[in-house]
XYZ file of C-alpha atoms in Angstrom:
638
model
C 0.000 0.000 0.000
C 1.628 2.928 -1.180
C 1.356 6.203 1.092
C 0.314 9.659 0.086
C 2.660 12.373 0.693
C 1.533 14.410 3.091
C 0.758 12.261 6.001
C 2.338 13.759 9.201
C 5.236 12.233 11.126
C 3.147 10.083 12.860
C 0.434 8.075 10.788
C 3.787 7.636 8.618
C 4.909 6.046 11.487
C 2.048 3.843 12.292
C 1.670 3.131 8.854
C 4.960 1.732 8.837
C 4.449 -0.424 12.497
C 1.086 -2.085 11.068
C 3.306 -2.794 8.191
C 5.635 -4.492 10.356
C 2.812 -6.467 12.221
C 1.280 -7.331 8.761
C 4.851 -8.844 7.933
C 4.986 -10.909 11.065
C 8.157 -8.761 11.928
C 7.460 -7.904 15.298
C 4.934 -9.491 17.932
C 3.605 -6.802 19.137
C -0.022 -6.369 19.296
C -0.347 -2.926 21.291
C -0.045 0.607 19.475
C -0.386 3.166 21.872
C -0.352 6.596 19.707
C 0.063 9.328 22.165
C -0.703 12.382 20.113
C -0.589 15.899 21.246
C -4.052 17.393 21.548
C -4.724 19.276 17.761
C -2.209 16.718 16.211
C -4.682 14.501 14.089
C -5.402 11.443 15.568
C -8.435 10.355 13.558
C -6.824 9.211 10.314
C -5.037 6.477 12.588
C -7.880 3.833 12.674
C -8.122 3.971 8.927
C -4.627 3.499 8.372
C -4.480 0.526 10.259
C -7.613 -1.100 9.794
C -6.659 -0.562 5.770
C -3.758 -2.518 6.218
C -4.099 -4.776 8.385
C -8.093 -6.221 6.584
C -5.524 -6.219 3.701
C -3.355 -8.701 5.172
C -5.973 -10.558 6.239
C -5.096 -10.262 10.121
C -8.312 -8.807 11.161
C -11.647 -8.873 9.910
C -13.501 -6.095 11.471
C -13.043 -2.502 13.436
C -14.881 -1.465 16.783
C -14.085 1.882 17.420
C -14.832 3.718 20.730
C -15.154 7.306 21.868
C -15.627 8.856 24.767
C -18.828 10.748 24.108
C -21.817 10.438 21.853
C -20.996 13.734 19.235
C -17.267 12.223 18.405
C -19.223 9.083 16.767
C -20.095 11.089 13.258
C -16.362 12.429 13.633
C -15.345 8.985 13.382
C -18.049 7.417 10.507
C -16.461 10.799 8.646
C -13.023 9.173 8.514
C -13.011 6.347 7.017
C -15.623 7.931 4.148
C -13.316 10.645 3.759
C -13.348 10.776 -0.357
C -9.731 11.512 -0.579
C -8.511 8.781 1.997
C -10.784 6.470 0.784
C -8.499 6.970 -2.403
C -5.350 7.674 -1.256
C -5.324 4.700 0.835
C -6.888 2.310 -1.694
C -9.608 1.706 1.117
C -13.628 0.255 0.690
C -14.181 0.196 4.884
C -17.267 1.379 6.238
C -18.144 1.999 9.680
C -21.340 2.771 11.461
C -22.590 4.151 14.547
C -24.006 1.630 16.503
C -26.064 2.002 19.227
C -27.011 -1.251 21.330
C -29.340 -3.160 19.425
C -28.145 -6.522 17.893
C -26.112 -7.052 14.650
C -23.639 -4.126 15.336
C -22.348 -4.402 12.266
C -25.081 -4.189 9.900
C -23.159 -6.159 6.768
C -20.548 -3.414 7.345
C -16.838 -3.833 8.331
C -16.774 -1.997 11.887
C -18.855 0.221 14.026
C -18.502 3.126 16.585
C -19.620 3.197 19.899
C -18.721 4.958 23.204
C -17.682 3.876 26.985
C -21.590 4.616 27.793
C -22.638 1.914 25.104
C -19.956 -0.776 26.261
C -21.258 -0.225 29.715
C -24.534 -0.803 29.268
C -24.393 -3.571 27.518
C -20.941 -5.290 27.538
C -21.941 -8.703 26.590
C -23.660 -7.410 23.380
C -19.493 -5.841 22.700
C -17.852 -8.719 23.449
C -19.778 -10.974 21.960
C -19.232 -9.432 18.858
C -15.115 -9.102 19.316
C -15.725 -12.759 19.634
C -17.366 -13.342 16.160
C -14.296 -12.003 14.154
C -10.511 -11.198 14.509
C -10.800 -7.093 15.691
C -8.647 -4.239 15.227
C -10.120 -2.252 18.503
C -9.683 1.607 18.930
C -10.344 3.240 21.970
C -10.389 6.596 21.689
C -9.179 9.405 24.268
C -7.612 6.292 26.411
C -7.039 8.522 29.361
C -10.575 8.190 30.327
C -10.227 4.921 31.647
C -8.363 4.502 35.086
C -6.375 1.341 35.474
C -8.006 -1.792 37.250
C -7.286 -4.317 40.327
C -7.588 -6.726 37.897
C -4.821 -5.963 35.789
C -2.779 -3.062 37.609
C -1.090 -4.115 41.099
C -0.842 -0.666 42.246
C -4.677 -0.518 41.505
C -5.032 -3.012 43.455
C -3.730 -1.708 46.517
C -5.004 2.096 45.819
C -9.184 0.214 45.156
C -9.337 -1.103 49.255
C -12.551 0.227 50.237
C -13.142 2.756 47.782
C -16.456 3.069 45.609
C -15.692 2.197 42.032
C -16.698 5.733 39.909
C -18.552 5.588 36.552
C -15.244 6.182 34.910
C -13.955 2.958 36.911
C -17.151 0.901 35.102
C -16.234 2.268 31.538
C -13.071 0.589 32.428
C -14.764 -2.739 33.935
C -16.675 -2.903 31.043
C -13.625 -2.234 27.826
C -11.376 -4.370 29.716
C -12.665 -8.385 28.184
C -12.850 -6.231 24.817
C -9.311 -5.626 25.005
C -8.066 -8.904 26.307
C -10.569 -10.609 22.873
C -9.336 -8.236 20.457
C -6.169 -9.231 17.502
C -4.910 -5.984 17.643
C -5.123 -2.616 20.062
C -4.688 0.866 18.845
C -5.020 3.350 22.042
C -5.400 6.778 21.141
C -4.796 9.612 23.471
C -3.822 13.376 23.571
C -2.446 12.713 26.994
C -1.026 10.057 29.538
C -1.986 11.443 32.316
C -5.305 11.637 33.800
C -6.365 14.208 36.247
C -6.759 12.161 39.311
C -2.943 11.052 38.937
C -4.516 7.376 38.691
C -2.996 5.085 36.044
C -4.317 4.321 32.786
C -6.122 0.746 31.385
C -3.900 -1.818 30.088
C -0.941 0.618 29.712
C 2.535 -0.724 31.004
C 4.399 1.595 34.176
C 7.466 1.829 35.077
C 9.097 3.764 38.262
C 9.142 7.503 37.915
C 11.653 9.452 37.849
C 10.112 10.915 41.169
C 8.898 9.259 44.311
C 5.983 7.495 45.035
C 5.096 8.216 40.808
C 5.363 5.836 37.664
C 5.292 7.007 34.119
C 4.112 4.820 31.323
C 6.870 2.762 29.889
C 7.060 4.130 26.294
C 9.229 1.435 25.357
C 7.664 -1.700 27.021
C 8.038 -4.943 25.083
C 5.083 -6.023 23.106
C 4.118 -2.572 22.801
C 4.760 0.035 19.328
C 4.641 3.931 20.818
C 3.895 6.398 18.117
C 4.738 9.942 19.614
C 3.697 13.266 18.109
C 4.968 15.909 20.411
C 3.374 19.650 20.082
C 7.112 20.903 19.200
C 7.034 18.167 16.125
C 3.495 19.241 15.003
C 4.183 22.967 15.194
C 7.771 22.442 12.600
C 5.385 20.203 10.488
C 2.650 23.109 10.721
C 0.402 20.932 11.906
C -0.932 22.847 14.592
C -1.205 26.890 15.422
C 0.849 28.766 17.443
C -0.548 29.330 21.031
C -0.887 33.295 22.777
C -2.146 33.726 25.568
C -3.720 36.621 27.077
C -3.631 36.651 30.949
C -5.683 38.891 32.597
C -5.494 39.868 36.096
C -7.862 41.561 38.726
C -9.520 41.758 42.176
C -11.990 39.402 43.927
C -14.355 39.862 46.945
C -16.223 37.567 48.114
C -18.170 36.554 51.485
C -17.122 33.645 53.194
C -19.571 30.887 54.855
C -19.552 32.902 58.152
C -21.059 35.731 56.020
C -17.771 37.997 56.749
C -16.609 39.867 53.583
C -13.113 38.824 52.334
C -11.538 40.669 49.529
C -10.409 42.209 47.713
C -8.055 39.799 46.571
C -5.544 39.689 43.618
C -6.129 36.998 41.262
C -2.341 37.015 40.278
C 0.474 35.548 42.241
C 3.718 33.424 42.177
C 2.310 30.926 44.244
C -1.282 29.484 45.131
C -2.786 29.870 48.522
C -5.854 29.499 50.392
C -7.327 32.667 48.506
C -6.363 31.451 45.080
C -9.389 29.268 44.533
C -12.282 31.540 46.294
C -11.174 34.195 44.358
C -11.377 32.802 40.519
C -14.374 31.096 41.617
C -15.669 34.508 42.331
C -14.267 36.366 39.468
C -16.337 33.760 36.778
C -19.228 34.952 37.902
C -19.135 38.023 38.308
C -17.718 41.663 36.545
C -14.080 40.280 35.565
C -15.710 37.573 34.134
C -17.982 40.184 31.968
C -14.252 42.036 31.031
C -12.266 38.696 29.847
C -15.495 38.044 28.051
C -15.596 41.078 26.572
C -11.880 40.617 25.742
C -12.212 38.222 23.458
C -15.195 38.816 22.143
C -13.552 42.044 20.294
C -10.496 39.688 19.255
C -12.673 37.338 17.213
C -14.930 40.353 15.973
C -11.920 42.329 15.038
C -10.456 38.522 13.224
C -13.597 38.321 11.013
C -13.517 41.976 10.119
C -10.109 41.833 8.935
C -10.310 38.300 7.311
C -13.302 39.759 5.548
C -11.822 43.004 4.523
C -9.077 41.135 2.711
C -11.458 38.935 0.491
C -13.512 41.434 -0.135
C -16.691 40.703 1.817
C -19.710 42.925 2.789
C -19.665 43.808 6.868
C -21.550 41.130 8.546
C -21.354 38.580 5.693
C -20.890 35.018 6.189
C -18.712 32.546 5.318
C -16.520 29.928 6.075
C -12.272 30.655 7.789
C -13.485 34.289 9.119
C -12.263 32.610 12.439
C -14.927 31.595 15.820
C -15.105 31.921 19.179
C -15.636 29.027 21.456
C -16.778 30.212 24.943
C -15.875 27.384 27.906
C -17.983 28.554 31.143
C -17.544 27.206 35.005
C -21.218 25.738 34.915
C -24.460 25.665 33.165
C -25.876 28.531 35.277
C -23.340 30.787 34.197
C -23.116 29.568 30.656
C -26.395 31.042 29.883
C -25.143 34.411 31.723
C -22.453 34.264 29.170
C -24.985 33.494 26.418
C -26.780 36.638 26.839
C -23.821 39.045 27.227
C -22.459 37.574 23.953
C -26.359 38.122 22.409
C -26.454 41.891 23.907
C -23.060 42.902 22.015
C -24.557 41.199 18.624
C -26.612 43.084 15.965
C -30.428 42.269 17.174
C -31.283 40.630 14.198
C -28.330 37.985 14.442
C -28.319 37.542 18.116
C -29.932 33.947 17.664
C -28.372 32.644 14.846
C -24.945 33.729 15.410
C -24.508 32.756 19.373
C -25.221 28.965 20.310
C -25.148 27.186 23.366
C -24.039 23.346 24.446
C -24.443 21.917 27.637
C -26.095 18.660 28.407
C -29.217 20.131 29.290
C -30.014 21.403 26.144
C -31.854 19.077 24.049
C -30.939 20.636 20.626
C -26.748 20.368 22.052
C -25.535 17.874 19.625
C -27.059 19.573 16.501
C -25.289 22.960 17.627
C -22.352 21.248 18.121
C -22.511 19.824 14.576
C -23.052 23.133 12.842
C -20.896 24.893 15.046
C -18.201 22.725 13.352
C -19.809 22.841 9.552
C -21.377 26.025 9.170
C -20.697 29.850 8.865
C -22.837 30.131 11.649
C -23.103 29.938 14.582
C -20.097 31.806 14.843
C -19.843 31.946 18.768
C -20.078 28.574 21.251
C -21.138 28.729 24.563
C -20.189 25.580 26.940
C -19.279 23.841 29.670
C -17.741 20.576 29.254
C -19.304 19.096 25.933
C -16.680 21.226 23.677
C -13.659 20.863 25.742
C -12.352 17.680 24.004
C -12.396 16.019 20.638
C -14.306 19.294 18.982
C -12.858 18.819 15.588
C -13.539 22.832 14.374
C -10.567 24.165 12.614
C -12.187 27.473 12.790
C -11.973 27.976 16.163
C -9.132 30.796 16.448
C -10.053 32.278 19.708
C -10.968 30.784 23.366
C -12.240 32.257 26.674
C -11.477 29.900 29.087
C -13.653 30.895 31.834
C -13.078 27.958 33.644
C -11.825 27.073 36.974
C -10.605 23.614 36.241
C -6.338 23.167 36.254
C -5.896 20.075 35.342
C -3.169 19.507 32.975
C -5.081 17.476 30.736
C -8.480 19.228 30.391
C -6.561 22.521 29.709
C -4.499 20.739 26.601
C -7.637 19.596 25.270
C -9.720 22.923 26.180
C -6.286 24.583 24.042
C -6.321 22.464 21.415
C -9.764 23.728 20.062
C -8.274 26.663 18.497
C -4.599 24.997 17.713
C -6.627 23.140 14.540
C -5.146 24.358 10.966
C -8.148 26.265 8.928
C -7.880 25.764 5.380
C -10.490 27.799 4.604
C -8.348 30.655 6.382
C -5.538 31.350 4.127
C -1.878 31.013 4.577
C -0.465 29.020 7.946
C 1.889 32.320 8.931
C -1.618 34.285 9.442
C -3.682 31.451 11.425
C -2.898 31.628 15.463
C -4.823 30.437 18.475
C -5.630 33.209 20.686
C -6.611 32.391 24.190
C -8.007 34.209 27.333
C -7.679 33.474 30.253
C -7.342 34.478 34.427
C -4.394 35.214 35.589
C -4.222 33.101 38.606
C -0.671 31.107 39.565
C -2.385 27.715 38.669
C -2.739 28.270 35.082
C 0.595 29.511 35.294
C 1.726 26.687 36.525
C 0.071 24.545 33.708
C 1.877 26.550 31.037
C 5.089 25.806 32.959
C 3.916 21.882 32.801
C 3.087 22.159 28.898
C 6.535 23.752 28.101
C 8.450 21.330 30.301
C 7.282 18.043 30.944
C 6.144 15.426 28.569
C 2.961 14.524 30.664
C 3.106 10.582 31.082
C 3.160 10.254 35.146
C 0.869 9.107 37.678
C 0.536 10.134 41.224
C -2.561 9.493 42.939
C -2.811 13.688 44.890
C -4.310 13.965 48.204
C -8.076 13.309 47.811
C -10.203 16.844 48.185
C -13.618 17.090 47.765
C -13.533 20.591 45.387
C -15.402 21.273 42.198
C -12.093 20.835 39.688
C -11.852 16.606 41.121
C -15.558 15.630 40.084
C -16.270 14.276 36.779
C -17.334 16.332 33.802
C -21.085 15.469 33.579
C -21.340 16.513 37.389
C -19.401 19.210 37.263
C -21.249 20.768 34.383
C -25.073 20.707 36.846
C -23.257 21.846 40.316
C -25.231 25.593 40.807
C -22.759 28.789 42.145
C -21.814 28.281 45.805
C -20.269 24.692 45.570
C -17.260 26.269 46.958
C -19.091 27.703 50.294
C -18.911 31.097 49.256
C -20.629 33.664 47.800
C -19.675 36.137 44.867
C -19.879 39.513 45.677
C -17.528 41.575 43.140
C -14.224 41.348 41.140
C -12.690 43.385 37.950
C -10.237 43.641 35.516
C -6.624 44.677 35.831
C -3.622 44.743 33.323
C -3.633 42.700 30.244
C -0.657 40.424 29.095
C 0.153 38.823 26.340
C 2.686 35.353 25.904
C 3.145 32.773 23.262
C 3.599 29.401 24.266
C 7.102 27.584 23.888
C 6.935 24.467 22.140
C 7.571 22.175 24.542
C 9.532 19.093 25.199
C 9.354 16.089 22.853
C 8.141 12.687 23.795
C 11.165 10.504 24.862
C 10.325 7.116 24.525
C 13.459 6.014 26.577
C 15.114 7.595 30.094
C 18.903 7.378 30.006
C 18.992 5.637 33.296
C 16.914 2.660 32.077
C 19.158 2.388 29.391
C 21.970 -0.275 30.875
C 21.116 -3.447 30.248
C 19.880 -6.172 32.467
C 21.120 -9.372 31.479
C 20.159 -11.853 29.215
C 16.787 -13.226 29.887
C 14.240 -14.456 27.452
C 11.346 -12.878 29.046
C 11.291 -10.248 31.409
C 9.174 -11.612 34.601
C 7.009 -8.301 34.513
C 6.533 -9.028 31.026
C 5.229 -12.779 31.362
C 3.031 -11.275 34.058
C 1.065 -9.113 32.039
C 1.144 -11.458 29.151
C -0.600 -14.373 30.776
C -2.543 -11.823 32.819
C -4.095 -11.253 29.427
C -3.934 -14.450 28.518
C -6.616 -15.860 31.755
C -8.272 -12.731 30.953
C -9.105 -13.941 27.129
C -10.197 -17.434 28.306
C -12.563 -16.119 30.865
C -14.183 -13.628 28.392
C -14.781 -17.251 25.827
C -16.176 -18.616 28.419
C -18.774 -16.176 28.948
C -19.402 -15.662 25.298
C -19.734 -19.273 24.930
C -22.345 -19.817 27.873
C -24.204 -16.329 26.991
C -25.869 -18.164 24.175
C -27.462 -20.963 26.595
C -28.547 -19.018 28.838
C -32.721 -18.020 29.230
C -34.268 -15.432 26.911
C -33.639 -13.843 23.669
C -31.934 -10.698 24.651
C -29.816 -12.089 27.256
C -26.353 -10.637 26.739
C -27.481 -7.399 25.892
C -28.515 -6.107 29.559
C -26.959 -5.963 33.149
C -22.891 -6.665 33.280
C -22.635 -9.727 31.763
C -21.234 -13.298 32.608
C -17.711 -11.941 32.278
C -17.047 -10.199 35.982
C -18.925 -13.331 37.496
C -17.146 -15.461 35.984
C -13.643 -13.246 36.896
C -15.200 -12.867 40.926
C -15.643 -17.238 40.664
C -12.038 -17.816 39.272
C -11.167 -15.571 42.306
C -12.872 -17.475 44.711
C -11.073 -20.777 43.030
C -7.797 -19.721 42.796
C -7.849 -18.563 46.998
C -9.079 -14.620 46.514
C -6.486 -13.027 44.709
C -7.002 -10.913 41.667
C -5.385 -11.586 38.684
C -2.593 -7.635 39.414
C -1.652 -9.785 42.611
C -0.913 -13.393 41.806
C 2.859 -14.527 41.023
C 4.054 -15.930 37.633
C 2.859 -19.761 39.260
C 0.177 -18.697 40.318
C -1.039 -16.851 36.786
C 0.061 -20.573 35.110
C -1.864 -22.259 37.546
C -4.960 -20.327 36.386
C -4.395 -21.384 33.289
C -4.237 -24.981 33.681
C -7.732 -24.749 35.530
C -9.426 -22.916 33.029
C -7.980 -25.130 30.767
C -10.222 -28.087 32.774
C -12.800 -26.823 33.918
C -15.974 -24.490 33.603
C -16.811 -21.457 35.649
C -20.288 -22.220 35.038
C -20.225 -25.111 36.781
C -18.434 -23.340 40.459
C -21.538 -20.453 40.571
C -22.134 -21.761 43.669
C -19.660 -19.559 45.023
C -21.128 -16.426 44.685
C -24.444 -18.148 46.291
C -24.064 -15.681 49.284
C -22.439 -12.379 47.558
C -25.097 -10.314 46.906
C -23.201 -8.491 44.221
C -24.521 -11.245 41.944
C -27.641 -12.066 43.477
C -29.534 -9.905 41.082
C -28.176 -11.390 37.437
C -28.576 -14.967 39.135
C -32.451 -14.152 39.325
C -32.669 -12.240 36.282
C -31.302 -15.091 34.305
C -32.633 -17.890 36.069
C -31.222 -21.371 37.214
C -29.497 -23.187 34.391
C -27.316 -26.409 35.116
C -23.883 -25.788 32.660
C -22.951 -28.732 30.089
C -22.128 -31.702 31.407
C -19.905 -34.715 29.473
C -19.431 -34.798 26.399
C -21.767 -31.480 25.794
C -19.497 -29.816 27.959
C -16.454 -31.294 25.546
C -17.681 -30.141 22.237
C -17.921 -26.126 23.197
C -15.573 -24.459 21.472
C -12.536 -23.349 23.647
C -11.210 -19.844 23.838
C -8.691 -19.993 20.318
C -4.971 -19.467 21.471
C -3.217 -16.426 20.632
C -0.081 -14.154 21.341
C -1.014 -11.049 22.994
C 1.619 -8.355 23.356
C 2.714 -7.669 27.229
């Protein structure tokens, strides 16, 4: 398969590793594609799945995203017109929701975490069927797992498993079932500090940390740094404009406190209370109002130059994408933006997404396709995957930090516009408080690569909670209340490019000794290994069980069949048992049938419900039991 031209350093690069695994010249079976945020990750899956159907190693594509308005993104790749051409390609994917036949007569599908979850067996039934390239999407998402993860393991004692903790429950048997795993992400780090699904750790370079080991065997790292994007002009330029000012606010004793600077060289215990208080009140009105005029005076000038009317439309004059602290004070934001607009184009040229809006999604899609709107209000819906070159400027109005939610929330406006004219006059513009925490994010994105985990102190503030809650919490979650703030100086800065993405650390670098297998290594590979015969298993004895629709509801026959091998093998889970131990639970499987031990779980009541829901069935017995098909043997990379 010859390769067009102007594909970026890195789908060159994965092009050439599924080459490799379509040769049978390496084993690996793991691409991890860590991709700065901007950088193009979408044409990836095609690639792949091009060349490896072509070599006839796998047969179909499953493709998942983290939220329901990335799915048309991803149908739009692989029926791109030119790709479709340039890489000699006939695959078609759909988006499925969770009814059966996910396929449809097609060669792959797109779903998201949500869909997996709610219906896992439906998923991995399906991985089962045919030899599967998977793709999960935005990988970061999904926090590692006790099953697979030792330090997991220890971190999970008595804590409450989150919903991001049962996307991961629930992709886990589809990675352990699938030929081949492409992991997408625009980070390796997740805000929490936990550690990612299914990725290999090593020690970090400081204590109590690990960093994901970029060059684990099994594994093929394709790394796209923001400094090698920005010399291959594949992303914009980043300025940012800081602004500073005063807070007041009134603490839960009702005592006024204030007024507070916003800007400092360190945080303290006024640093929060007082950009909580300026988003909602008058500085939030100036930074608004900041960059409001920066994207009216970029589509006056852009228009000026092709020769258009005042107040025409069209496509590259440049948008504004709006990201707010809640819903509340999204729609604030909403009607400032509608007050400064021309009466007559208030509606059409101001739109709003947050997940209570019913009409989000279609916003969102001609947000990203059409003229107009030309200005996005949001919370959390925008912040990540957005693909709308034409974003130029951004008014983060946000009090999140997080290193990874600000990349992504940057990245909106880093996308090239080729509808707006040369490279050297596109640049990302974007507003922002002044406070020393985003400070001390730019100082992370210019100087660290961004692959560690370190599980921080647990606190129970408004920047910890996940998206979809964060978005409904009303004003006073912090246990104050707003009273005034405004604007100071201005500054402008443009973002250094950052550090690239080393996939080795000089101090790892001496070798170890000879040794055929590293014993971390075997760990993980027969970890995955007991992992893929558990999941046939439950794919095989789905089928017998009671009722038509039986695998498509409730979690599925896989975790009760993992919580009855754990009872077998003496309670450990699969992150904490030794390299005999993980053998051992081979050889059982290899004898026996979970089915036939449920009796274990007879007083958990975890598993009372699915027991009644799918009724009393005895498993096969003799020579039944002899003809189901066993789980089919393959490598899996570490």
């Amino acid at each position: 398969m010859s390769l067009p031209r102007q594909l970026r350093t890195h789908q060159r690069r994965l092009a050439g590793v599924v080459a490799a695994i379509a040769a049978g010249a390496t084993e690996a079976r793991d691409i991890l594609a860590a991709v700065t945020p901007g950088g193009g990750k979408s044409l990836l899956p095609v690639i792949a799945a091009a060349r490896l159907m072509e070599a006839n190693l796998v047969e179909r594509v499953c493709w998942v995203v983290p939220r329901d308005s990335l799915r048309l993104q991803a149908e739009e790749a692989f029926a791109d017109p030119a790709w479709r051409n340039a890489l000699r390609h006939a695959i078609s994917v759909r988006s499925a929701d969770n009814a059966p036949d996910l396929y449809r007569g097609l060669q792959g599908y797109v779903t998201t975490y949500q869909g997996i979850a709610a219906a896992p067996a439906l998923h991995l039934a399906a991985l089962r069927q045919h030899r599967t390239l998977l793709v999960v999407d935005e990988m970061h998402h999904l926090p590692a797992l006790a099953e697979t993860d030792p330090v997991a393991a220890a971190e999970a004692a008595g804590e409450e498993e989150d919903q991001a903790g049962a996307w991961s429950r629930a992709l886990l048997p589809l990675l352990e079932c699938s030929a081949v795993r492409l992991l997408l992400s625009g980070t390796l780090e997740r805000a929490d500090g936990r550690g990612i699904l299914w990725l290999p750790y090593r020690q970090g370079p400081r204590l109590r940390t690990r960093e994901v080991d970029l060059d684990a065997p099994g594994w093929a790292v394709v790394g796209y740094s923001r400094a090698q994007a920005l010399a291959e002009r594949a992303v914009l330029p980043v300025t940012f404009g800081a602004l500073d000012g005063e807070a007041t606010w009134r603490d839960p004793e009702g005592t006024s406190v204030g007024p507070h600077r916003l800007a400092g060289y360190h945080p303290d215990e006024t640093t929060r209370p007082a950009l909580f208080t300026a988003l909602r009140t008058g500085f939030a009105e100036a930074l608004l109002r900041e960059a409001f005029l920066a994207a009216r005076a970029l589509r006056a000038r852009r228009r000026h130059e092709r020769g258009l009317p005042p107040g025409a439309s069209a496509r590259g004059l440049g948008k504004l994408l709006v990201v707010a602290p809640d819903q509340m004070t999204a729609r604030q934001y909403l009607a400032l933006l509608r007050r400064w607009v021309p009466t007559g184009q208030a509606e059409e040229s101001v739109g709003l997404a947050t997940s209570d809006s019913g009409d989000a999604h279609q916003t969102l899609a001609a947000f990203r396709l059409r003229p107009e709107p030309s200005m996005l209000v949001t919370v959390a819906m925008a912040y990540e995957g957005l693909d709308a070159p034409e974003v130029a400027v951004v008014a983060a109005l946000t009090h999140i930090r997080s290193r990874p939610w600000l990349e992504q929330m940057v990245a909106r406006a880093t996308r090239v516009d080729p509808h707006a004219g040369a490279y050297e006059a596109q640049r990302a513009l974007v507003y922002h408080p002044d406070d020393p925490l985003f400070g001390r994010f730019r100082i992370r994105m210019e100087t660290e690569q961004g692959t560690l985990a370190k599980r921080p102190r647990p606190r129970l503030t408004q920047h910890t909670l996940p998206l979809w809650l964060r978005e409904q919490l009303p004003p006073g979650r912090e246990g104050i209340t707003p009273l005034e703030s405004n604007a100071l100086a201005l500054r402008f800065d443009t973002l250094a490019p950052g550090p690239e993405l080393a996939l080795k650390r000089p101090e790892l670098e001496e070798a170890q000794g000879e040794m055929l297998e590293a014993p971390s290594v075997a760990e993980r590979r027969l970890r995955a290994r007991v992992g893929e015969m558990v999941a046939a298993q439950a794919v095989e004895d789905e089928a017998m069980l009671q009722g038509p629709r039986a695998g498509v509801a409730g979690p599925g026959l896989y975790h009760r069949y993992n919580a009855i091998l754990k009872r077998v093998l003496g309670g450990k889970a699969r992150a904490q048992m030794s390299l005999l131990e993980l053998e051992a639970a081979i050889g059982w499987l290899e004898r026996n049938r979970l089915a036939g031990h449920q009796h274990l779980l007879a007083n958990d009541p975890r598993y009372a419900w699915s027991a009644r829901k799918r009724g009393e069935w005895r498993p096969p017995q003799g020579r039944a039991a002899q003809r189901m098909p066993s789980a089919p043997r393959r490598k899996h990379g570490a």
